[in-house]
Coordinates of C-alpha atoms and ligand atoms in Angstrom, one line a residue:
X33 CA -39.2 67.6 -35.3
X34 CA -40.4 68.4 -38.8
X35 CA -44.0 69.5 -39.1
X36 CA -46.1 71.8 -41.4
X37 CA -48.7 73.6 -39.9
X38 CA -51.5 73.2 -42.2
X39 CA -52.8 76.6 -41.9
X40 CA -49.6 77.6 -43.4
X41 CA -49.2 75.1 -46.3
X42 CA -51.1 75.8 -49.7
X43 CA -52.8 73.2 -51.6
X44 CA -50.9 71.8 -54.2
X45 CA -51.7 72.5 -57.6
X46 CA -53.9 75.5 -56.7
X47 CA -53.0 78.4 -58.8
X48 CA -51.4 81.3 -56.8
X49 CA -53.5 84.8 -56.7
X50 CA -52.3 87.4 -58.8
X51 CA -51.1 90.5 -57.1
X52 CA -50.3 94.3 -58.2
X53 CA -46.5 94.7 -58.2
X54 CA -46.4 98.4 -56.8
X55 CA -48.3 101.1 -55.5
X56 CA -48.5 103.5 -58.7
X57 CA -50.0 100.2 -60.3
X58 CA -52.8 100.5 -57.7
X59 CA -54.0 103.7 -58.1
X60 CA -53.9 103.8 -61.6
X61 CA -56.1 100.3 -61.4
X62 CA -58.4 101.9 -58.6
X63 CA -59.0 105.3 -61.2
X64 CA -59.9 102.9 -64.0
X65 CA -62.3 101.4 -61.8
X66 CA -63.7 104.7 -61.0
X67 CA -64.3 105.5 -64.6
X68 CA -66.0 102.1 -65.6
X69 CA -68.4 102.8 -62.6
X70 CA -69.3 106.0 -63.8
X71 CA -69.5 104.7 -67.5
X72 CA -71.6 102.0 -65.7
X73 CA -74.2 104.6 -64.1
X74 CA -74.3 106.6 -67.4
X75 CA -75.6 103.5 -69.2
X76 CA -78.4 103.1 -66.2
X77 CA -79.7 106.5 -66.9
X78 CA -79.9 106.4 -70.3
X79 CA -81.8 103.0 -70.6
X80 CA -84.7 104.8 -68.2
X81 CA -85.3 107.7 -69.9
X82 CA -86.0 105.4 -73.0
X83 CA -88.9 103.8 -71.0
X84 CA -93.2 104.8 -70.4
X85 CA -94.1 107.6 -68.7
X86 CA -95.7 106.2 -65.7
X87 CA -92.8 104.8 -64.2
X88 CA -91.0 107.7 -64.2
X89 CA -91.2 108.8 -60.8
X90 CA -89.6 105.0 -59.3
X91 CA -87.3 105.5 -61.9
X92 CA -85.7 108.2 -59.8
X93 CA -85.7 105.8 -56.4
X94 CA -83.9 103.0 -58.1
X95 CA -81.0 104.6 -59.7
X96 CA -80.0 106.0 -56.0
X97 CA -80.6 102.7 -54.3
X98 CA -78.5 101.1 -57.3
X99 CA -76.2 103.7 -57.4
X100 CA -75.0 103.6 -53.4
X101 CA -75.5 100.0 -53.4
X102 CA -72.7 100.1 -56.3
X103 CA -70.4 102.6 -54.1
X104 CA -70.9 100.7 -51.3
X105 CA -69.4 97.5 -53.0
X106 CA -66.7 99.5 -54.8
X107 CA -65.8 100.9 -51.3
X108 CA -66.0 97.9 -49.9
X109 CA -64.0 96.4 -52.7
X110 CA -61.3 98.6 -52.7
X111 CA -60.8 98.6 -48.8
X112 CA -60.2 94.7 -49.4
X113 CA -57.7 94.8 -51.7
X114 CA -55.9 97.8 -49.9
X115 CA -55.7 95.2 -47.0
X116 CA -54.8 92.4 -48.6
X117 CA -51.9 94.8 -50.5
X118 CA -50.7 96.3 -47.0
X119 CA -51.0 92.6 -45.7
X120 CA -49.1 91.5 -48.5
X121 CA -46.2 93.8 -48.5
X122 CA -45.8 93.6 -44.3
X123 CA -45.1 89.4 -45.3
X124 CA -42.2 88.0 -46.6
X125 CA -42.4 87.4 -50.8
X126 CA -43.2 84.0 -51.4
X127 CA -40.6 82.2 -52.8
X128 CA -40.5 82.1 -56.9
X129 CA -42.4 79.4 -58.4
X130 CA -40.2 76.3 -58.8
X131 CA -37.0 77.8 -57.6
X132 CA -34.4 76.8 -55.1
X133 CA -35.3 75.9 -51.4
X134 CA -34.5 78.6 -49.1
X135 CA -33.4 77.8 -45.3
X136 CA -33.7 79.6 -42.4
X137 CA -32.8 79.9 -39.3
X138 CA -34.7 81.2 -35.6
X139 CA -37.5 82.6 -38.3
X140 CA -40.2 82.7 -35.2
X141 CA -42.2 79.9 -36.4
X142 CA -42.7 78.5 -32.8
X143 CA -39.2 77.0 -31.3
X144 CA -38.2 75.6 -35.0
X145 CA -34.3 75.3 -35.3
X146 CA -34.3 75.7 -38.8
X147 CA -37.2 76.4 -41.2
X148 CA -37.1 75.3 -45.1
X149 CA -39.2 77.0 -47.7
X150 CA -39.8 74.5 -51.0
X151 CA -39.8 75.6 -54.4
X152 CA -43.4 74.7 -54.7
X153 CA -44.4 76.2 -51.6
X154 CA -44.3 74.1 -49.5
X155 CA -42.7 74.6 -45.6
X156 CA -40.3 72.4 -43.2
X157 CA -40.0 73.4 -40.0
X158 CA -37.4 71.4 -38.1
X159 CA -37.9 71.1 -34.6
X160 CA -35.2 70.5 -31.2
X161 CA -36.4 67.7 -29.5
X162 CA -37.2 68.5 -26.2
X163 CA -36.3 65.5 -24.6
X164 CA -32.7 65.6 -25.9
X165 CA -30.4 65.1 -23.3
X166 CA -28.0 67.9 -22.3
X167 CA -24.5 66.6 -22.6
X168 CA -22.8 69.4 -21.9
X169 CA -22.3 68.8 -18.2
X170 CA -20.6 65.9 -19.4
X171 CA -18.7 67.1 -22.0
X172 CA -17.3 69.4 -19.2
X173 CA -16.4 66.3 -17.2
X174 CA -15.0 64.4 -19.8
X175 CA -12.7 67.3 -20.8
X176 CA -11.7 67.7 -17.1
X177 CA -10.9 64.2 -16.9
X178 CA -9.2 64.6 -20.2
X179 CA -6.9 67.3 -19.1
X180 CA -6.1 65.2 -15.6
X181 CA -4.6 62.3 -17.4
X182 CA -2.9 64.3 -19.7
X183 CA -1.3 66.1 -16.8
X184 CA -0.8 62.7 -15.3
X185 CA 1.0 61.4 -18.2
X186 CA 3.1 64.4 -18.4
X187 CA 4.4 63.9 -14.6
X188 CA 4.7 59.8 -15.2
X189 CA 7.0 61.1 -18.5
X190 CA 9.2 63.5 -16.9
X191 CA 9.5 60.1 -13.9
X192 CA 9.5 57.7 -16.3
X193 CA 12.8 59.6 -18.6
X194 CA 14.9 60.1 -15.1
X195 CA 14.9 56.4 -14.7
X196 CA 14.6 55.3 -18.6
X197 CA 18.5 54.6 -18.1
X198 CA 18.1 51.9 -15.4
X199 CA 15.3 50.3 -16.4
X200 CA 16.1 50.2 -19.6
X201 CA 19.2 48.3 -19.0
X202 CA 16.9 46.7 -16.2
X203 CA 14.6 45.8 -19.4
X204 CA 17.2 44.1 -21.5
X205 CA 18.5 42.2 -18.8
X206 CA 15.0 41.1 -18.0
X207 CA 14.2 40.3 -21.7
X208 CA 17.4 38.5 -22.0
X209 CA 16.3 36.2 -18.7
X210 CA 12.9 35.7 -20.0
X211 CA 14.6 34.5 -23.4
X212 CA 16.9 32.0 -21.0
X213 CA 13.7 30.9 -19.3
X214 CA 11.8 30.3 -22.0
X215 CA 14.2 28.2 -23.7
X216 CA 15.1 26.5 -20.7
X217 CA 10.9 25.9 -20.1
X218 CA 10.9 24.0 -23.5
X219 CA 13.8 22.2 -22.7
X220 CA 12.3 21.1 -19.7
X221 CA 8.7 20.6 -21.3
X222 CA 11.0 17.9 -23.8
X223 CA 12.4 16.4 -20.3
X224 CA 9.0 16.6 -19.1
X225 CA 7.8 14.7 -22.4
X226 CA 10.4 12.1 -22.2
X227 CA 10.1 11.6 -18.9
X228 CA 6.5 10.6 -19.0
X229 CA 7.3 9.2 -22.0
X230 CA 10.4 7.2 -19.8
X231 CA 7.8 6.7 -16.8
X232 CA 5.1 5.0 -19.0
X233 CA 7.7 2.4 -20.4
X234 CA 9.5 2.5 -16.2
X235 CA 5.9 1.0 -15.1
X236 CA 5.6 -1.3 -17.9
X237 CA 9.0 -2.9 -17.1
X238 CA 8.1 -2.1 -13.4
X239 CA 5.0 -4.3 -13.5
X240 CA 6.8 -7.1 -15.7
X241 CA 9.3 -6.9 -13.0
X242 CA 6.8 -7.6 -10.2
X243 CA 5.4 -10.5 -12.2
X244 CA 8.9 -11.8 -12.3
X245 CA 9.5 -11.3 -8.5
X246 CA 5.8 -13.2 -8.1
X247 CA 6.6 -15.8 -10.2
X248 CA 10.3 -16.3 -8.6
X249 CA 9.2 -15.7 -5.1
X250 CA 6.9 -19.1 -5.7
X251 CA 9.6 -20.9 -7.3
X252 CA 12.2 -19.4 -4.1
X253 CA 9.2 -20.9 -1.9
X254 CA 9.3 -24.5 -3.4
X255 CA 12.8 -24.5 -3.8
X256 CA 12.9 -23.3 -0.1
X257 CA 9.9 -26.1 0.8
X258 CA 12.3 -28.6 -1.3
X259 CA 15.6 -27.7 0.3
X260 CA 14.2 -27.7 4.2
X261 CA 13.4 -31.7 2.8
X262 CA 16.2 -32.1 1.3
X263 CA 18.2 -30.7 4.7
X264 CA 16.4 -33.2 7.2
X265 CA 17.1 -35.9 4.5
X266 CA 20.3 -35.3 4.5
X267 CA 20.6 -34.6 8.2
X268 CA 18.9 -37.9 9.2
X269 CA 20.9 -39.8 6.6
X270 CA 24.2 -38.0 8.2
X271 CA 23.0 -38.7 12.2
X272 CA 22.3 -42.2 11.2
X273 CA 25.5 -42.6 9.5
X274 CA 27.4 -40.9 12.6
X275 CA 26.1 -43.8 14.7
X276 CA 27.1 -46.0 12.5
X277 CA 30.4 -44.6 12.3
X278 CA 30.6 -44.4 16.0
X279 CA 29.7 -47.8 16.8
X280 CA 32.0 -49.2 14.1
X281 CA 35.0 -47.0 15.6
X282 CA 33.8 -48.5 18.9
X283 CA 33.5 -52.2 17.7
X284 CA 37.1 -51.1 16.3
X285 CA 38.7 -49.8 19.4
X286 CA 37.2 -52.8 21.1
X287 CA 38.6 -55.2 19.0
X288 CA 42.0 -54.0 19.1
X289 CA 42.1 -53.7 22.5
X290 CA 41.1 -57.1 23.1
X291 CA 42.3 -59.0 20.5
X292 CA 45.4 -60.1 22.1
X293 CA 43.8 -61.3 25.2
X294 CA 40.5 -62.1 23.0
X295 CA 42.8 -64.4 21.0
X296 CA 44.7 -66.1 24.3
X297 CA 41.3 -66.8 25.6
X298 CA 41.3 -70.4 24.8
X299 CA 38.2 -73.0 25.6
X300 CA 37.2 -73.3 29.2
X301 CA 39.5 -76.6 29.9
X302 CA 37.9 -79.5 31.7
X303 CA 37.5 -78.6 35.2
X304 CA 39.0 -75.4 35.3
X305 CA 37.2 -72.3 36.5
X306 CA 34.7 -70.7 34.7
X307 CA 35.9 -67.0 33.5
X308 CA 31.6 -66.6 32.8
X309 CA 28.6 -67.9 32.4
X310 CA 29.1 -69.3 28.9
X311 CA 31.7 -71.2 30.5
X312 CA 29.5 -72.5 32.8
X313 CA 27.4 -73.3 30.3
X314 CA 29.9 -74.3 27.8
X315 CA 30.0 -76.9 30.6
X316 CA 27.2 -78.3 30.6
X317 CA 25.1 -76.6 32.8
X318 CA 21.9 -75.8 31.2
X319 CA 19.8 -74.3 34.8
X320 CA 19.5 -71.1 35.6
X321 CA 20.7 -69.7 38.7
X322 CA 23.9 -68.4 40.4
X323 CA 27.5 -69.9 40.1
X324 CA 31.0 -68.7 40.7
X325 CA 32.8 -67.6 37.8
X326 CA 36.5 -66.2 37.7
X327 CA 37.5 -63.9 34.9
X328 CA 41.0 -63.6 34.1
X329 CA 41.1 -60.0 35.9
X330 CA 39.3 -61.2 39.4
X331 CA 41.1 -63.9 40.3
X332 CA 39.3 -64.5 43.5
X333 CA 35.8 -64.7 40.9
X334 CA 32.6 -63.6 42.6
X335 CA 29.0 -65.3 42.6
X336 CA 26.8 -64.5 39.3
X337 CA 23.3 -64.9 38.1
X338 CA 23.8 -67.4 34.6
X339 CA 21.0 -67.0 32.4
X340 CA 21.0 -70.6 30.3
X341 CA 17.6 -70.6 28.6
X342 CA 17.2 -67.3 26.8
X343 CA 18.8 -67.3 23.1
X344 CA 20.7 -70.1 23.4
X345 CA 21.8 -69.4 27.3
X346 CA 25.5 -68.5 28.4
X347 CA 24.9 -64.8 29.7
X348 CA 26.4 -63.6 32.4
X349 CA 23.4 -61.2 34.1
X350 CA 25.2 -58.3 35.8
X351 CA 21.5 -55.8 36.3
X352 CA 18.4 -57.1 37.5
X353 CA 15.1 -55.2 38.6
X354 CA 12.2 -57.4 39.2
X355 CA 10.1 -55.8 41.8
X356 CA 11.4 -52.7 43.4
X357 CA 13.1 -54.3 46.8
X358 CA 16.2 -52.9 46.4
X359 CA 17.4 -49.6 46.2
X360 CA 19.2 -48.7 43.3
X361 CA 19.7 -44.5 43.9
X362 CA 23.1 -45.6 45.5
X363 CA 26.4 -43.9 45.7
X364 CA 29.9 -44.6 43.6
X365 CA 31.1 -47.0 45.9
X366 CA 27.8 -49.1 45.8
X367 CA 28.0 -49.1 41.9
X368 CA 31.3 -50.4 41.7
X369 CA 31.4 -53.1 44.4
X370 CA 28.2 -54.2 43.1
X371 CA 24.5 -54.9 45.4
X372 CA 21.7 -56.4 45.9
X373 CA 21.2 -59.9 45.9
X374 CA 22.7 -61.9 43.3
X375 CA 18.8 -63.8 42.7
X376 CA 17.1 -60.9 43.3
X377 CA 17.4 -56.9 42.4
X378 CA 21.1 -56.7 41.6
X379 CA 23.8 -54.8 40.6
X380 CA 27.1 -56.7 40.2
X381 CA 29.3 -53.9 40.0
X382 CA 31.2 -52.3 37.6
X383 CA 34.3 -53.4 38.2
X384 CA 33.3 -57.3 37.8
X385 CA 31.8 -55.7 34.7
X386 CA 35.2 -54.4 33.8
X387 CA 36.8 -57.7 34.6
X388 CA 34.7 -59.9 32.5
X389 CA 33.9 -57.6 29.8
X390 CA 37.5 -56.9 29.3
X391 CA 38.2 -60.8 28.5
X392 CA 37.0 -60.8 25.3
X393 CA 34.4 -59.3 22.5
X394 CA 30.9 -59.1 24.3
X395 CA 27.7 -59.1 23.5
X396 CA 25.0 -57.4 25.2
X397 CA 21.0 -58.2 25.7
X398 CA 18.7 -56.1 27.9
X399 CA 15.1 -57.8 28.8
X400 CA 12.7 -55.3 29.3
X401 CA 9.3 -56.7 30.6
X402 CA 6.2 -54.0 31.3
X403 CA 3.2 -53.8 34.0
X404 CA 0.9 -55.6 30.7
X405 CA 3.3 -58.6 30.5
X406 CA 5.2 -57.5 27.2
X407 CA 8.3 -58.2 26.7
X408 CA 10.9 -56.6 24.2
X409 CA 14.8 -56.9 24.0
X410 CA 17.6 -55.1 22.6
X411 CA 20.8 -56.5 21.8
X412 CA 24.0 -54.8 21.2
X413 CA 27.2 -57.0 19.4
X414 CA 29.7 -54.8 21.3
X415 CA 29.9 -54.2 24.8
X416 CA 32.3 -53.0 27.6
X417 CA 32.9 -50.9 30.2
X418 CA 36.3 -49.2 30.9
X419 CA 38.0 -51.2 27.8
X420 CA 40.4 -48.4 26.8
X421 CA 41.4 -46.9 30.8
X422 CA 44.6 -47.6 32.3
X423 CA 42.3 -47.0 35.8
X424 CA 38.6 -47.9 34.6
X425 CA 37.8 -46.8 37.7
X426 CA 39.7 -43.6 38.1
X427 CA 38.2 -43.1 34.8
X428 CA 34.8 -43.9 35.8
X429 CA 34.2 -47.2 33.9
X430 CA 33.4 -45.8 30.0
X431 CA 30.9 -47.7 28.1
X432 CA 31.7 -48.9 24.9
X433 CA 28.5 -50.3 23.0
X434 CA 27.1 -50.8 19.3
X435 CA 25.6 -52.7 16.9
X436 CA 22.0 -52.8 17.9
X437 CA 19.5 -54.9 17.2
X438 CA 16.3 -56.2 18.9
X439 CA 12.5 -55.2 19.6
X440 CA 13.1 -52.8 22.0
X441 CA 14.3 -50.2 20.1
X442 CA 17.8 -48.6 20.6
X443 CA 17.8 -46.3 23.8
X444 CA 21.4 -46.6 24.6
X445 CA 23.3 -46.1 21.6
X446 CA 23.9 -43.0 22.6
X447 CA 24.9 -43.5 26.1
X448 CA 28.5 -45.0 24.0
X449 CA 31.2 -43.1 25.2
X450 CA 30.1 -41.8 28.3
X451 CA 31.6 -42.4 32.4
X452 CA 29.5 -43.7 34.8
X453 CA 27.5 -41.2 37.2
X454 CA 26.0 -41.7 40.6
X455 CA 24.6 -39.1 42.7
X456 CA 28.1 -38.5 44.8
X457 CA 30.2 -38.7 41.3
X458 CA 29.5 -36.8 38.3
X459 CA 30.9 -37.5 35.4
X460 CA 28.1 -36.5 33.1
X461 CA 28.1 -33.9 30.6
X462 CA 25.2 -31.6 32.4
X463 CA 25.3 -28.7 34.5
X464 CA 23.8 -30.6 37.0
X465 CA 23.9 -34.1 38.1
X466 CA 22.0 -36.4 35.8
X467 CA 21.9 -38.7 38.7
X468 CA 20.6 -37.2 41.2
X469 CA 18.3 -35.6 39.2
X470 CA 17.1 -38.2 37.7
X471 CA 16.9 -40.5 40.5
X472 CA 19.6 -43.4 39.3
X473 CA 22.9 -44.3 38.3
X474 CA 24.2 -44.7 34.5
X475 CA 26.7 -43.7 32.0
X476 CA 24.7 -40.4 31.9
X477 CA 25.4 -37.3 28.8
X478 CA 22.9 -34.9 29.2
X479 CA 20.9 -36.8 30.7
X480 CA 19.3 -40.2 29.2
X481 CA 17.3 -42.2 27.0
X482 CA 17.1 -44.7 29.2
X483 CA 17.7 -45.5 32.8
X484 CA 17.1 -48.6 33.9
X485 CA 18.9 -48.1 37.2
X486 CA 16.4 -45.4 38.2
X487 CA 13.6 -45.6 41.1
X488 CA 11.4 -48.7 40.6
X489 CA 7.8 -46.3 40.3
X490 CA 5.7 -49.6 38.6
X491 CA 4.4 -48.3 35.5
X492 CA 3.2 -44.5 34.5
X493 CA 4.5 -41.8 36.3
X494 CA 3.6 -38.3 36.8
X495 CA 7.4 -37.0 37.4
X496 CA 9.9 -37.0 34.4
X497 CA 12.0 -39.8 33.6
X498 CA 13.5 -40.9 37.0
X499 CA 11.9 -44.6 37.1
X500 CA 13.0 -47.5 34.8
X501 CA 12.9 -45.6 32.0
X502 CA 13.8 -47.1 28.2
X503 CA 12.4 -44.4 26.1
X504 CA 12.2 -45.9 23.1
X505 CA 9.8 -48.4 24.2
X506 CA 7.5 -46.6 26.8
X507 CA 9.1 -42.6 26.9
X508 CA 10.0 -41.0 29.9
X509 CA 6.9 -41.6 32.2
X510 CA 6.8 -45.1 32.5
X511 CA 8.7 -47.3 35.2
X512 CA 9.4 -50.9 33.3
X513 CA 8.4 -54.1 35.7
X514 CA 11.3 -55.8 35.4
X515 CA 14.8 -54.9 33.4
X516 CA 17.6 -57.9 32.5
X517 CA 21.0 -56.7 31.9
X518 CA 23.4 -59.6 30.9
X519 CA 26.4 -60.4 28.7
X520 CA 28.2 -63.1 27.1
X521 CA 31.8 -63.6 24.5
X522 CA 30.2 -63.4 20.8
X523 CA 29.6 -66.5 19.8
X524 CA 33.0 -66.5 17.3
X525 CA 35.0 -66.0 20.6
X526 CA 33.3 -68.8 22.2
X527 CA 34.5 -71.2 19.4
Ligands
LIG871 CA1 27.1 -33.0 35.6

């Protein structure tokens, strides 16, 4: 932007041409220059005369020539300097010589905003770029835009002052809330904090907790595993017990009953009739087979089977089932007259059973005998039937048994108690009749463990427990070969 042409800046340190200050000063200087021509061609003439004779004649020649030549220059000369005076006086003065800058402005020195003239001589010209952008156009926007908003804010004022009332009081309320809130936010953010806080030390106490419940769940488990032990212990020790109990209170009741006539039964006398078998063999019979005993209640007596070899002999046999030739699915009327043959299958009835059991304390032995030849037994010190009825046989004959022993196991223990059943007369404690269902006659509950009056079905069996069942020895599915029921007085009665 700032340049100086060359053609107008003067060398520095050149010394500046000296020029006449006015025009009166000229033309004095161009008379003076006049006179010291003319002086000049004086001289010239002078100094040829002085010279030889022979070159006077060219003498004449050479002072013309010299003297236009010398016009001509002084012309020449003084046209130069007019110009350069008239040229001088149309331009500006120069600036003095060391003195102050001077600045100007639209001076014609091309399109230079502002020109400077240096104390030394020297020229800046500044320049306008021409590639300056024009802002105007958005100065003019910007001052539009300026006097919008200002108009804007000058509407939104007047608005804003109509409802400064309500939102002022809006505002305070507002602030007010947003003071509650923010107190009530760092109350919760404590809550917060304790609550984690309280969570953290919840799960701790919740996992020590669970460790617990493991560790007492086990314990509950063994204690549960030891109890359930402990239970059938105690239930087996209690079930045994009962059937202790129950034949003891049977053995009791039986005793009682009988003691009076237990204790008038005196010795079988010499030649009187036998009340059993163990008179008969208190007599000296020592063969098996049958003989006519009387008991004290069947005074007419009846024809028995008299076991006198097994255990010391004496029993009275009153159930027999050797191979299967008699039927023993009878009715009420069968099983208390008694069938069969007395040698044979036979039932002697249960109210010869009544009569001699009622004598005095008897004992009971059951011979069981299987399809393999084994043979077991089961004894019982108490027997009767009917011992504590006014009608035995309105009441349906009761049996009264205990004390077991024997290799049979006991299969009748807990038959104690019960009436006798047949398939017309039920007595039993099931919904149906245990005799007919079961294909027999007994001193049924609900149903059996044994039932040794059932159908003679030789051995294993596919139905369920209608043969000649005694379950402790062979369970429900096998038919015995043959089955011995007899009885005798204990041996301290027969003393
Ligand atoms: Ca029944």
């Amino acid at each position: 932007m700032i340049g100086l042409p060359s053609g107008l800046m003067n060398s520095p340190g050149k010394p500046a041409l000296e020029f006449v200050p006015d025009l009166l000063g000229q033309e004095r200087w161009l008379q003076r220059v006049q006179r010291m021509v003319n002086d000049w061609g004086k001289i010239m003439n002078s100094a040829s005369e002085l010279g030889d004779g022979s070159q006077h004649k060219s003498k004449g020649t050479c002072s013309y020539l010299l003297w236009t030549t010398s016009l001509f220059v002084i012309v020449l000369l003084a046209v130069a300097v007019t110009g350069t005076i008239v040229f001088m006086n149309s331009s500006q003065a120069p600036p003095m010589p060391n003195g102050p800058p001077l600045i100007r402005t639209n001076q014609g020195e091309g399109n230079a905003l502002v020109t400077v003239d240096r104390g030394d001589g020297s020229r800046i010209n500044i320049f306008v770029d021409p590639n300056c952008p024009d802002y105007n156009k958005n100065f003019l926007q910007l001052e539009g835009a300026h006097t919008s908003l200002l108009h804007s804010l000058t509407n939104h004022d007047r608005g804003f002052k109509g409802q400064k009332g309500q939102d002022h009081s809006l505002l305070v309320n507002l602030a007010e809330q947003l003071g509650r809130l923010s107190s009530h936010s760092s109350q919760l953010k404590v809550d917060y904090e304790s609550l984690r806080h309280g969570q953290g030390s919840l799960v701790q106490e919740l996992n020590v907790l669970q460790t617990e419940q493991g560790r007492l769940i086990q314990l509950l488990s063994e204690s549960q595993a030891n109890m359930a032990k402990a239970v059938t212990s105690v239930s087996e020790a209690l079930r045994s017990l009962q059937k202790e109990t129950g034949s003891i209170k049977n053995r009791l009741k039986a005793d009682l009953q009988r003691a009076p006539s237990r204790g008038a039964r005196a010795k079988a006398c010499a030649g009187s009739r036998p009340r059993d078998c163990s008179d008969v063999y208190a007599s000296g019979q020592r063969d098996d087979g049958i003989y006519s005993i009387f008991p004290s209640h069947h005074p007419s007596g009846f024809q028995a089977f008299c076991d006198m070899t097994t255990d010391g002999g004496g029993w009275t046999v009153f159930q027999r089932r050797v191979d299967g030739s008699v039927s023993f699915f009878r009715e009420w009327e069968a099983y208390r007259n008694g069938f069969g043959k007395v040698n044979g299958e036979h039932w002697l009835g249960l109210k010869q059973i009544y009569a001699l059991t009622i004598q005095a304390n008897y004992e009971l032995r059951i011979d069981l005998e299987d399809f393999e030849n084994n043979t077991v037994f089961a004894q019982y010190g108490t027997f009767g039937v009917g011992l504590f009825s006014v009608d035995p046989d309105d009441d349906g004959y009761p049996l009264t048994v205990a004390n077991y022993s024997g290799s049979a196991g006991d299969s009748l223990l807990k038959h104690s108690g019960m009436k006798f059943t047949t398939k017309d007369q039920d007595n039993d404690h099931s919904e149906n009749n245990c005799a007919s269902f079961y294909r027999g006659a007994w001193w049924y509950r609900n149903c059996h463990t044994s039932n040794l009056n059932g159908q003679y079905l030789s051995g294993q069996h596919s139905s369920y427990a209608d043969g000649i069942e005694w379950s402790s020895w062979t369970g429900w599915q096998y038919s015995l070969k043959s089955s011995e029921m007899k009885i005798r007085p204990t041996r301290e009665e027969n003393k």
